[in-house]
């Protein structure tokens, strides 16, 4: 189980990095579209502002898992 | 004589026994007082938070007129910011105070802030009277509401859990877990009763203020009850021993030993719980109204019935988690959501799929109304179908400029059998909510030590519930609006988040994460 925890940790870290790039990219794409409204603006700013720290937390979670912080003795 | 001796002997024998019994009864009575005081306050806070959302249409007209872009912008900010940004900040601010000063005074403070803000919203003159000051004041008060809500739940759950005996924390904290659903009910009930008593016109003109003003009375009563309660015994104990954390934020999030537990709580429990909670109640309502086109009263009745039927299971699963563990029940709820959401929503959709139904020719009707004030004509064509379903085709046309294309909407009223099938599908979803949400307060409380419990449990709860859960209707709706998307593609968001959370919970949470709180 400890090996599985570490292996999954790599997946969480990679997933976090992908999201950290994909989310701001999506936000820029939506906000630069001609049809972007004030609501889109607020929504995406809020989503990016609040999700980036959460994604950093997710990467950190993966890092701890890889380092064996969640392993059982 | 002998019998008298025996009697005295029996009396003496029973004395210590009865004393222990009385002491136990007294403890139980005190515990119920603690639960009542905590739950009532939390319920009122949820009520305060929900009435703003439930009256959003009226509040928009009063404070955020759509024709004014700045006011509309402030309205959107009030919707998103209060729910998603401010709640986690409230968790940090009040969590810290709760671990420094005490649970009791902190959740008295959150109650006053929430009640005061709600009451004040009911007093603010409209945009027509004081201009921009109106939406700005409402936005500020809404932010205060979000802040107070962020601090409330952790305090109430911690307070109850720290009073509850070992082995029964799941059962006793589950009463706190019912308050979010009951708060929604209560807010809808007060609004519907006020509207019924005053009439729609009076309610829309000024009567909408009554549910806000009523909050002052509710909060006052709850404040009086709560202020008579004593501080949590566990907090008192660490305080007397000088073990209170001096830097709860640093101890919670600046130290790896605790931060890794906060991250585990978020990604292995509360994120999945949040999406299951919001899908079962709020996304379901949005899907029924916007995708299935079920008329307003019937759709709300279906949700209300589902919530009512399933609510006792919060307590059932909370109590059961004391026996078999929190993890199994919460993860089972997530797994069932992952597996069942698609079939449930496809079955729900089929109930209102008109292409599979046959119309009874000659039984329909046409109704036309012209409104001089709004300069529109409304034509309603009613169709009756063989299974008892009734659907209205509503065509709204601008009477001043007929070159503007008419707005056509559809409104379906299900037959009795189909309605109860819908209630069944909602009930199943709320049942899953009770599985993930019933035991989670006890799970979070047991994950963290007393000295930083309030801070540590509040943040993952409000990120999981407020951010991951709160964004469900918005993200799911935006997924269904992608090119080529089906009406069910919105479900990939809760299914995806719940799947990741399920795997993390299954692999990483173990028995060492369940501390003895006492």
Coordinates of C-alpha atoms in Angstrom, one line a residue:
Chain A
X1 CA 0.0 0.0 0.0
X2 CA 2.9 2.4 0.8
X3 CA 4.2 1.9 -2.8
X4 CA 0.8 2.7 -4.2
X5 CA 0.5 5.8 -2.1
X6 CA 3.9 7.0 -3.5
X7 CA 3.0 6.1 -7.0
X8 CA -0.3 8.0 -6.8
X9 CA 1.6 10.9 -5.4
X10 CA 3.3 11.3 -8.8
X11 CA -0.1 11.4 -10.5
X12 CA -1.4 14.0 -8.1
X13 CA 1.6 16.2 -8.7
X14 CA 1.4 15.9 -12.5
X15 CA -2.3 16.4 -12.5
X16 CA -1.8 19.6 -10.4
X17 CA 0.8 20.9 -12.8
X18 CA -1.5 20.3 -15.8
X19 CA -4.4 22.1 -14.0
X20 CA -2.1 25.0 -13.0
X21 CA -1.4 25.6 -16.7
X22 CA -4.8 24.7 -18.2
X23 CA -7.0 26.8 -15.9
X24 CA -5.3 30.2 -16.5
X25 CA -5.1 29.3 -20.2
X26 CA -8.9 28.7 -20.3
X27 CA -9.5 31.9 -18.4
X28 CA -7.5 34.0 -20.8
X29 CA -9.3 32.3 -23.8
X30 CA -12.7 33.0 -22.4
X31 CA -12.0 36.5 -21.3
X32 CA -10.4 37.6 -24.6
X33 CA -13.4 36.2 -26.6
X34 CA -15.6 39.0 -28.1
X35 CA -18.7 37.6 -26.3
X36 CA -17.1 37.8 -22.8
X37 CA -19.4 39.5 -20.3
X38 CA -18.9 41.1 -16.9
X39 CA -20.2 37.9 -15.4
X40 CA -17.6 35.8 -17.2
X41 CA -14.9 38.3 -16.0
X42 CA -15.9 38.0 -12.3
X43 CA -16.4 34.2 -12.6
X44 CA -13.0 33.4 -14.1
X45 CA -11.1 35.8 -11.9
X46 CA -12.7 34.2 -8.9
X47 CA -12.1 30.7 -10.2
X48 CA -8.4 31.3 -11.0
X49 CA -7.8 33.3 -7.8
X50 CA -9.2 30.6 -5.6
X51 CA -8.2 27.5 -7.5
X52 CA -4.5 28.3 -8.0
X53 CA -3.8 28.1 -4.3
X54 CA -5.9 24.9 -4.1
X55 CA -3.9 23.4 -7.0
X56 CA -0.7 24.3 -5.3
X57 CA -2.0 22.5 -2.3
X58 CA -2.8 19.5 -4.5
X59 CA 0.7 19.4 -5.8
X60 CA 2.0 19.6 -2.2
X61 CA -0.3 16.8 -1.3
X62 CA 1.3 14.7 -4.1
X63 CA 4.8 15.7 -3.0
X64 CA 4.1 14.6 0.6
X65 CA 2.7 11.3 -0.7
X66 CA 5.8 10.7 -2.9
X67 CA 8.0 11.5 0.1
X68 CA 6.2 8.9 2.2
X69 CA 4.5 11.3 4.6
X70 CA 1.3 9.3 4.4
X71 CA 3.0 5.9 4.6
X72 CA 2.3 3.6 7.5
X73 CA 5.0 2.1 9.5
Chain B
X1 CA -37.7 -5.3 61.7
X2 CA -36.0 -7.5 59.3
X3 CA -37.9 -6.1 56.5
X4 CA -37.1 -2.5 57.6
X5 CA -33.4 -3.5 57.8
X6 CA -33.6 -4.9 54.3
X7 CA -35.4 -1.7 53.1
X8 CA -32.6 0.5 54.6
X9 CA -30.0 -1.8 53.1
X10 CA -31.6 -1.5 49.7
X11 CA -31.9 2.2 50.1
X12 CA -28.3 2.5 50.9
X13 CA -27.3 0.2 48.2
X14 CA -29.3 2.2 45.6
X15 CA -28.0 5.6 46.8
X16 CA -24.7 5.7 44.9
X17 CA -26.3 3.9 41.9
X18 CA -29.1 6.5 41.7
X19 CA -26.6 9.3 42.1
X20 CA -24.5 8.0 39.2
X21 CA -27.8 7.7 37.2
X22 CA -28.7 11.3 38.0
X23 CA -25.3 12.5 37.1
X24 CA -25.6 10.6 33.8
X25 CA -29.0 12.1 33.1
X26 CA -27.8 15.5 33.9
X27 CA -24.9 15.1 31.5
X28 CA -27.2 13.9 28.8
X29 CA -29.6 16.8 29.4
X30 CA -26.7 19.2 29.2
X31 CA -25.5 17.6 26.1
X32 CA -28.9 18.0 24.4
X33 CA -28.9 21.7 25.5
X34 CA -25.5 22.1 23.8
X35 CA -26.7 20.4 20.7
X36 CA -29.9 22.5 20.6
X37 CA -28.1 25.7 21.2
X38 CA -25.4 24.9 18.6
X39 CA -27.8 23.5 15.9
X40 CA -30.4 26.3 16.3
X41 CA -27.7 28.9 15.8
X42 CA -26.2 27.1 12.8
X43 CA -29.6 26.6 11.3
X44 CA -30.3 30.3 11.6
X45 CA -27.0 31.1 9.9
X46 CA -27.8 28.9 7.0
X47 CA -31.3 30.4 6.9
X48 CA -29.7 33.9 6.7
X49 CA -27.3 32.8 4.0
X50 CA -30.0 31.1 1.9
X51 CA -32.7 33.8 2.0
X52 CA -30.4 36.1 0.0
X53 CA -30.1 33.4 -2.7
X54 CA -33.8 32.5 -2.6
X55 CA -34.8 36.1 -3.0
X56 CA -32.1 36.8 -5.7
X57 CA -34.6 37.9 -8.3
X58 CA -36.3 40.5 -6.1
X59 CA -33.0 41.7 -4.7
X60 CA -31.7 42.2 -8.2
X61 CA -34.7 44.3 -9.1
X62 CA -34.3 46.4 -5.9
X63 CA -30.6 46.8 -5.7
X64 CA -28.9 45.6 -8.9
X65 CA -30.9 46.8 -11.9
X66 CA -29.8 44.9 -15.0
X67 CA -29.8 47.9 -17.2
X68 CA -27.1 49.4 -15.1
X69 CA -23.8 47.5 -15.9
X70 CA -22.0 48.5 -12.6
X71 CA -24.9 47.4 -10.5
X72 CA -25.1 44.1 -12.4
X73 CA -21.3 43.7 -11.9
X74 CA -21.7 44.2 -8.2
X75 CA -24.5 41.6 -8.2
X76 CA -22.3 39.0 -9.8
X77 CA -19.6 39.8 -7.3
X78 CA -22.0 39.4 -4.4
X79 CA -23.0 36.0 -5.8
X80 CA -19.5 34.5 -6.3
X81 CA -17.4 36.3 -3.8
X82 CA -19.6 35.7 -0.8
X83 CA -19.8 32.0 -1.5
X84 CA -16.4 31.1 -2.7
X85 CA -13.8 33.6 -1.6
X86 CA -15.0 35.0 1.7
X87 CA -16.1 31.7 3.3
X88 CA -12.6 30.2 3.5
X89 CA -11.3 33.6 4.8
X90 CA -14.0 33.5 7.5
X91 CA -12.8 30.0 8.3
X92 CA -9.3 31.4 8.9
X93 CA -10.3 34.5 10.8
X94 CA -12.8 32.9 13.1
X95 CA -11.0 29.6 13.3
X96 CA -8.0 31.4 14.7
X97 CA -10.1 33.4 17.2
X98 CA -11.9 30.2 18.3
X99 CA -8.5 28.5 19.0
X100 CA -7.2 31.5 20.8
X101 CA -10.1 32.7 22.9
X102 CA -12.6 29.9 22.8
X103 CA -15.3 28.2 20.8
X104 CA -18.3 29.8 22.7
X105 CA -17.4 33.5 22.2
X106 CA -16.4 32.9 18.6
X107 CA -19.6 31.4 17.5
X108 CA -21.5 34.0 19.4
X109 CA -19.7 36.5 17.4
X110 CA -20.3 34.8 14.0
X111 CA -24.0 34.6 15.0
X112 CA -24.2 38.3 15.7
X113 CA -22.4 39.3 12.5
X114 CA -24.6 37.0 10.4
X115 CA -27.8 38.2 12.1
X116 CA -26.8 41.9 12.0
X117 CA -25.9 41.7 8.3
X118 CA -29.1 40.0 7.4
X119 CA -31.2 42.4 9.4
X120 CA -29.4 45.4 7.9
X121 CA -30.0 44.1 4.3
X122 CA -33.7 44.3 5.2
X123 CA -33.4 48.0 6.1
X124 CA -31.4 49.3 3.1
X125 CA -33.4 51.6 0.8
X126 CA -33.4 50.5 -2.9
X127 CA -31.3 51.6 -5.8
X128 CA -34.1 54.0 -6.9
X129 CA -33.8 55.8 -3.6
X130 CA -30.1 56.0 -2.7
X131 CA -28.4 55.0 -6.0
X132 CA -25.0 53.2 -6.0
X133 CA -24.9 53.2 -2.2
X134 CA -27.6 50.5 -2.2
X135 CA -25.8 47.8 -4.2
X136 CA -22.4 48.6 -2.5
X137 CA -24.0 48.3 1.0
X138 CA -25.7 45.1 0.0
X139 CA -22.5 43.7 -1.4
X140 CA -20.6 44.6 1.8
X141 CA -23.2 43.0 4.0
X142 CA -23.3 39.9 1.8
X143 CA -19.5 39.6 2.2
X144 CA -20.0 39.8 6.0
X145 CA -22.5 37.0 5.8
X146 CA -20.0 34.8 3.9
X147 CA -17.3 35.6 6.5
X148 CA -19.6 34.7 9.4
X149 CA -20.7 31.5 7.8
X150 CA -17.1 30.6 7.3
X151 CA -16.6 30.8 11.0
X152 CA -19.8 29.3 12.2
X153 CA -19.8 25.6 11.2
X154 CA -16.3 24.7 12.6
X155 CA -17.2 26.3 15.9
X156 CA -20.6 24.5 16.2
X157 CA -19.2 21.1 15.2
X158 CA -16.2 21.4 17.5
X159 CA -18.3 22.6 20.4
X160 CA -20.7 19.7 20.1
X161 CA -18.0 17.1 19.5
X162 CA -15.9 18.4 22.5
X163 CA -19.0 17.9 24.7
X164 CA -20.0 14.5 23.3
X165 CA -18.9 11.3 24.9
X166 CA -16.4 9.0 23.2
X167 CA -17.9 6.6 20.7
X168 CA -21.0 8.8 20.1
X169 CA -19.5 11.8 18.4
X170 CA -20.8 10.8 15.0
X171 CA -24.3 10.6 16.4
X172 CA -24.3 13.9 18.3
X173 CA -22.5 16.0 15.6
X174 CA -24.9 14.6 13.0
X175 CA -27.6 17.0 14.4
X176 CA -25.4 19.9 13.3
X177 CA -25.2 18.2 9.8
X178 CA -29.0 18.4 9.4
X179 CA -29.0 22.2 9.8
X180 CA -27.8 23.1 6.2
X181 CA -30.7 21.3 4.6
X182 CA -33.2 22.4 7.3
X183 CA -32.0 26.0 6.9
X184 CA -32.8 25.9 3.2
X185 CA -36.2 24.6 4.0
X186 CA -36.8 27.2 6.7
X187 CA -35.9 30.0 4.3
X188 CA -38.1 28.7 1.6
X189 CA -41.0 28.2 4.1
X190 CA -40.7 31.8 5.5
X191 CA -40.6 33.3 2.0
X192 CA -43.6 31.2 0.8
X193 CA -45.7 32.0 3.9
X194 CA -44.9 35.7 3.8
X195 CA -45.7 35.8 0.1
X196 CA -49.0 33.9 0.7
X197 CA -50.1 36.2 3.6
X198 CA -49.2 39.5 1.9
X199 CA -49.9 38.7 -1.7
X200 CA -47.3 38.7 -4.5
X201 CA -47.5 42.4 -5.2
X202 CA -47.0 43.6 -1.6
X203 CA -44.3 41.0 -1.1
X204 CA -42.4 42.2 -4.2
X205 CA -42.8 45.9 -3.1
X206 CA -41.6 45.7 0.5
X207 CA -42.7 42.4 2.0
X208 CA -39.4 40.7 0.9
X209 CA -37.8 42.6 3.8
X210 CA -39.8 40.6 6.4
X211 CA -37.7 37.4 6.1
X212 CA -34.5 39.5 6.5
X213 CA -35.9 41.5 9.5
X214 CA -37.2 38.3 11.1
X215 CA -33.6 37.1 11.4
X216 CA -33.1 39.7 14.2
X217 CA -35.6 37.9 16.4
X218 CA -34.3 34.5 15.6
X219 CA -30.7 35.5 16.2
X220 CA -31.6 37.3 19.5
X221 CA -33.3 34.1 20.8
X222 CA -30.4 32.0 19.6
X223 CA -27.9 34.4 21.1
X224 CA -29.6 34.3 24.5
X225 CA -29.6 30.5 24.5
X226 CA -26.0 30.3 23.3
X227 CA -24.7 32.9 25.8
X228 CA -25.9 30.8 28.7
X229 CA -23.8 27.8 27.6
X230 CA -20.4 27.1 29.1
X231 CA -17.2 26.9 27.2
X232 CA -16.2 23.6 25.7
X233 CA -14.7 21.4 28.5
X234 CA -11.8 20.3 26.4
X235 CA -10.9 23.9 25.5
X236 CA -11.2 24.9 29.2
X237 CA -8.9 22.0 30.1
X238 CA -6.1 23.0 27.7
X239 CA -6.5 26.6 28.7
X240 CA -6.1 25.8 32.3
X241 CA -3.0 23.8 31.5
X242 CA -1.6 26.6 29.4
X243 CA -1.6 24.5 26.3
X244 CA -3.7 26.8 24.1
X245 CA -2.0 27.5 20.7
X246 CA -0.5 31.0 20.5
X247 CA -0.3 30.9 16.7
X248 CA -3.2 28.7 15.4
X249 CA -2.6 29.6 11.8
X250 CA 1.1 28.8 11.9
X251 CA 0.5 25.6 13.9
X252 CA -2.3 24.5 11.5
X253 CA -0.8 25.4 8.1
X254 CA 2.9 26.2 8.7
X255 CA 3.8 22.8 10.2
X256 CA 4.0 19.8 7.9
X257 CA 2.6 17.4 10.5
X258 CA -0.7 19.2 10.5
X259 CA -0.7 20.6 7.0
X260 CA -0.6 17.2 5.5
X261 CA -3.7 16.3 7.5
X262 CA -5.5 19.5 6.3
X263 CA -4.6 18.5 2.7
X264 CA -5.8 15.0 3.3
X265 CA -9.1 16.2 4.8
X266 CA -9.6 18.5 1.7
X267 CA -8.7 16.1 -1.1
X268 CA -9.7 12.9 0.6
X269 CA -13.0 13.9 2.1
X270 CA -14.5 17.4 1.9
X271 CA -14.1 18.1 -1.8
X272 CA -16.0 14.9 -2.7
X273 CA -18.5 15.7 0.0
X274 CA -19.0 19.2 -1.4
X275 CA -19.8 18.1 -4.9
X276 CA -22.1 15.3 -3.8
X277 CA -24.0 17.8 -1.5
X278 CA -24.4 20.5 -4.2
X279 CA -25.3 18.0 -7.0
X280 CA -28.0 16.3 -4.9
X281 CA -29.7 19.5 -3.9
X282 CA -28.8 22.6 -6.0
X283 CA -27.6 21.1 -9.4
X284 CA -30.6 18.8 -9.3
X285 CA -33.0 21.8 -8.9
X286 CA -31.2 23.6 -11.7
X287 CA -31.4 20.5 -14.0
X288 CA -35.1 20.0 -13.2
X289 CA -36.0 23.7 -13.9
X290 CA -33.7 24.5 -16.8
X291 CA -33.0 21.2 -18.7
X292 CA -36.3 19.4 -17.9
X293 CA -38.4 22.6 -18.0
X294 CA -40.5 21.5 -15.0
X295 CA -42.6 24.4 -13.7
X296 CA -41.4 26.3 -10.6
X297 CA -43.7 25.0 -7.9
X298 CA -43.5 21.4 -8.9
X299 CA -39.7 21.5 -9.2
X300 CA -39.3 23.1 -5.7
X301 CA -41.9 20.6 -4.2
X302 CA -39.9 17.7 -5.6
X303 CA -36.6 19.0 -4.0
X304 CA -38.4 19.8 -0.7
X305 CA -40.0 16.3 -0.6
X306 CA -36.7 14.6 -1.4
X307 CA -34.8 16.6 1.3
X308 CA -37.6 16.0 3.9
X309 CA -37.7 12.2 3.3
X310 CA -33.9 11.8 3.4
X311 CA -32.9 14.3 6.2
X312 CA -33.3 11.7 9.1
X313 CA -30.5 9.7 7.4
X314 CA -28.0 12.4 8.4
X315 CA -28.5 11.1 12.0
X316 CA -28.7 7.4 10.9
X317 CA -25.3 7.6 9.1
X318 CA -23.7 9.8 11.8
X319 CA -24.7 7.2 14.4
X320 CA -23.6 4.3 12.3
X321 CA -20.2 5.9 11.6
X322 CA -19.6 5.5 15.4
X323 CA -19.8 1.8 15.0
X324 CA -18.2 1.0 11.6
X325 CA -16.0 4.1 11.1
X326 CA -16.5 7.4 9.1
X327 CA -14.4 6.5 6.1
X328 CA -16.5 3.5 4.9
X329 CA -19.8 5.4 4.9
X330 CA -18.4 8.6 3.3
X331 CA -16.6 6.7 0.6
X332 CA -19.6 4.5 -0.1
X333 CA -21.7 7.7 -0.6
X334 CA -19.1 9.1 -3.1
X335 CA -18.8 5.8 -5.0
X336 CA -22.6 5.5 -5.3
X337 CA -22.7 9.1 -6.6
X338 CA -20.0 8.3 -9.2
X339 CA -21.9 5.2 -10.4
X340 CA -25.5 6.4 -10.1
X341 CA -25.5 10.0 -11.3
X342 CA -25.6 9.3 -15.0
X343 CA -28.4 6.7 -14.9
X344 CA -30.4 8.8 -12.3
X345 CA -30.2 11.9 -14.5
X346 CA -31.1 10.0 -17.7
X347 CA -34.1 8.5 -15.9
X348 CA -35.1 12.0 -14.6
X349 CA -34.8 13.5 -18.1
X350 CA -36.9 10.7 -19.6
X351 CA -39.8 11.7 -17.3
X352 CA -40.1 15.1 -19.2
X353 CA -39.0 13.9 -22.6
X354 CA -42.0 15.0 -24.7
X355 CA -40.8 13.2 -27.9
X356 CA -41.7 9.9 -26.1
X357 CA -45.2 11.1 -25.2
X358 CA -48.5 11.4 -27.2
X359 CA -50.7 14.4 -27.1
X360 CA -54.5 14.2 -26.7
X361 CA -55.9 16.1 -29.7
X362 CA -58.5 18.7 -28.9
X363 CA -57.9 18.8 -25.2
X364 CA -55.5 21.8 -25.1
X365 CA -56.2 25.4 -24.8
X366 CA -54.9 28.8 -25.8
X367 CA -54.7 31.8 -23.5
X368 CA -53.5 35.3 -24.5
X369 CA -52.7 38.2 -22.2
X370 CA -51.4 41.7 -23.0
X371 CA -49.5 43.7 -20.4
X372 CA -49.5 47.5 -21.0
X373 CA -46.9 48.2 -18.3
X374 CA -44.3 45.7 -19.7
X375 CA -45.4 46.2 -23.3
X376 CA -45.6 42.5 -24.0
X377 CA -48.2 40.0 -25.1
X378 CA -48.1 36.5 -23.7
X379 CA -49.6 33.6 -25.5
X380 CA -49.8 30.3 -23.6
X381 CA -50.7 27.2 -25.5
X382 CA -51.5 24.3 -23.2
X383 CA -51.0 20.7 -24.4
X384 CA -52.4 17.7 -22.6
X385 CA -50.6 14.3 -23.0
X386 CA -52.0 10.8 -22.7
X387 CA -50.0 10.0 -19.6
X388 CA -51.4 13.1 -17.8
X389 CA -48.4 15.4 -18.4
X390 CA -49.4 19.0 -19.2
X391 CA -47.0 21.3 -20.9
X392 CA -47.3 25.0 -21.8
X393 CA -45.7 26.7 -24.7
X394 CA -45.3 30.3 -23.6
X395 CA -44.7 32.9 -26.4
X396 CA -43.7 36.4 -25.3
X397 CA -43.8 39.1 -27.9
X398 CA -42.9 42.8 -27.7
X399 CA -46.1 44.7 -28.6
X400 CA -44.2 47.9 -29.5
X401 CA -41.8 46.4 -31.9
X402 CA -43.0 43.2 -33.5
X403 CA -39.8 42.8 -35.6
X404 CA -38.1 41.6 -32.4
X405 CA -38.3 37.8 -32.4
X406 CA -40.7 36.3 -29.7
X407 CA -39.2 34.5 -26.7
X408 CA -40.6 31.0 -26.5
X409 CA -40.3 29.0 -23.3
X410 CA -41.6 25.6 -22.3
X411 CA -43.1 24.7 -18.9
X412 CA -43.9 21.1 -18.0
X413 CA -46.2 19.9 -15.3
X414 CA -45.6 16.2 -14.7
X415 CA -48.4 13.7 -14.0
X416 CA -48.7 12.4 -10.4
X417 CA -46.8 9.1 -11.1
X418 CA -44.0 10.8 -12.9
X419 CA -43.8 13.5 -10.2
X420 CA -43.3 10.8 -7.5
X421 CA -40.7 9.1 -9.6
X422 CA -38.9 12.4 -9.7
X423 CA -39.2 12.7 -5.9
X424 CA -37.7 9.2 -5.7
X425 CA -34.7 10.1 -7.8
X426 CA -34.1 13.3 -5.7
X427 CA -34.5 11.3 -2.5
X428 CA -31.8 8.9 -3.7
X429 CA -29.4 11.8 -4.4
X430 CA -30.1 13.4 -1.0
X431 CA -29.6 10.0 0.6
X432 CA -26.1 10.0 -0.9
X433 CA -25.7 13.5 0.6
X434 CA -26.5 12.2 4.0
X435 CA -23.9 9.4 3.6
X436 CA -21.1 11.8 2.8
X437 CA -22.2 14.6 5.1
X438 CA -23.6 12.9 8.1
X439 CA -20.3 11.6 9.5
X440 CA -18.0 14.3 8.2
X441 CA -18.1 16.7 11.2
X442 CA -16.9 13.9 13.5
X443 CA -14.3 12.9 11.0
X444 CA -12.9 16.4 10.8
X445 CA -13.0 16.9 14.6
X446 CA -11.1 13.6 15.2
X447 CA -8.5 14.5 12.6
X448 CA -7.0 17.5 14.5
X449 CA -5.8 18.2 18.1
X450 CA -7.9 20.4 20.4
X451 CA -5.5 23.3 20.4
X452 CA -5.9 24.0 16.7
X453 CA -9.1 22.1 15.9
X454 CA -11.3 25.0 15.0
X455 CA -8.8 26.5 12.6
X456 CA -7.7 23.3 11.0
X457 CA -11.1 21.8 10.3
X458 CA -12.8 25.0 9.2
X459 CA -10.6 25.7 6.2
X460 CA -10.8 22.3 4.4
X461 CA -14.5 22.2 5.1
X462 CA -15.2 25.6 3.5
X463 CA -12.9 25.0 0.6
X464 CA -14.5 21.5 0.0
X465 CA -18.1 22.6 0.6
X466 CA -18.0 26.2 -0.5
X467 CA -15.5 26.1 -3.4
X468 CA -15.7 22.6 -4.9
X469 CA -19.3 22.2 -4.0
X470 CA -20.5 25.8 -4.5
X471 CA -19.1 26.0 -8.0
X472 CA -20.9 22.7 -9.1
X473 CA -24.0 24.4 -10.6
X474 CA -21.8 26.9 -12.5
X475 CA -19.2 24.5 -13.8
X476 CA -21.7 21.8 -14.6
X477 CA -23.9 24.3 -16.5
X478 CA -20.9 25.6 -18.5
X479 CA -19.9 22.0 -19.4
X480 CA -23.4 21.4 -20.9
X481 CA -23.1 24.6 -23.0
X482 CA -19.9 23.4 -24.8
X483 CA -20.4 22.6 -28.5
X484 CA -21.8 19.0 -29.0
X485 CA -22.4 18.5 -25.3
X486 CA -25.4 16.5 -24.0
X487 CA -27.6 17.6 -21.1
X488 CA -25.7 15.1 -18.9
X489 CA -22.2 16.3 -19.6
X490 CA -22.4 18.7 -16.6
X491 CA -22.2 15.6 -14.3
X492 CA -18.6 14.9 -15.3
X493 CA -17.5 17.7 -12.9
X494 CA -19.0 16.1 -9.7
X495 CA -18.2 12.6 -11.0
X496 CA -14.6 13.6 -11.6
X497 CA -14.0 15.4 -8.3
X498 CA -15.7 12.6 -6.4
X499 CA -13.6 10.0 -8.2
X500 CA -10.3 11.6 -7.3
X501 CA -11.5 12.2 -3.7
X502 CA -12.7 8.6 -3.4
X503 CA -9.3 7.2 -4.5
X504 CA -7.4 9.6 -2.2
X505 CA -9.8 8.7 0.7
X506 CA -9.5 5.0 0.0
X507 CA -5.7 4.9 -0.3
X508 CA -4.6 7.5 2.3
X509 CA -7.1 7.7 5.1
X510 CA -6.5 5.1 7.8
X511 CA -7.4 4.4 11.4
X512 CA -4.5 6.6 12.7
X513 CA -6.5 9.5 11.4
X514 CA -9.2 9.0 14.0
X515 CA -7.9 10.5 17.3
X516 CA -9.5 10.1 20.6
X517 CA -10.9 13.6 21.0
X518 CA -11.5 13.3 24.8

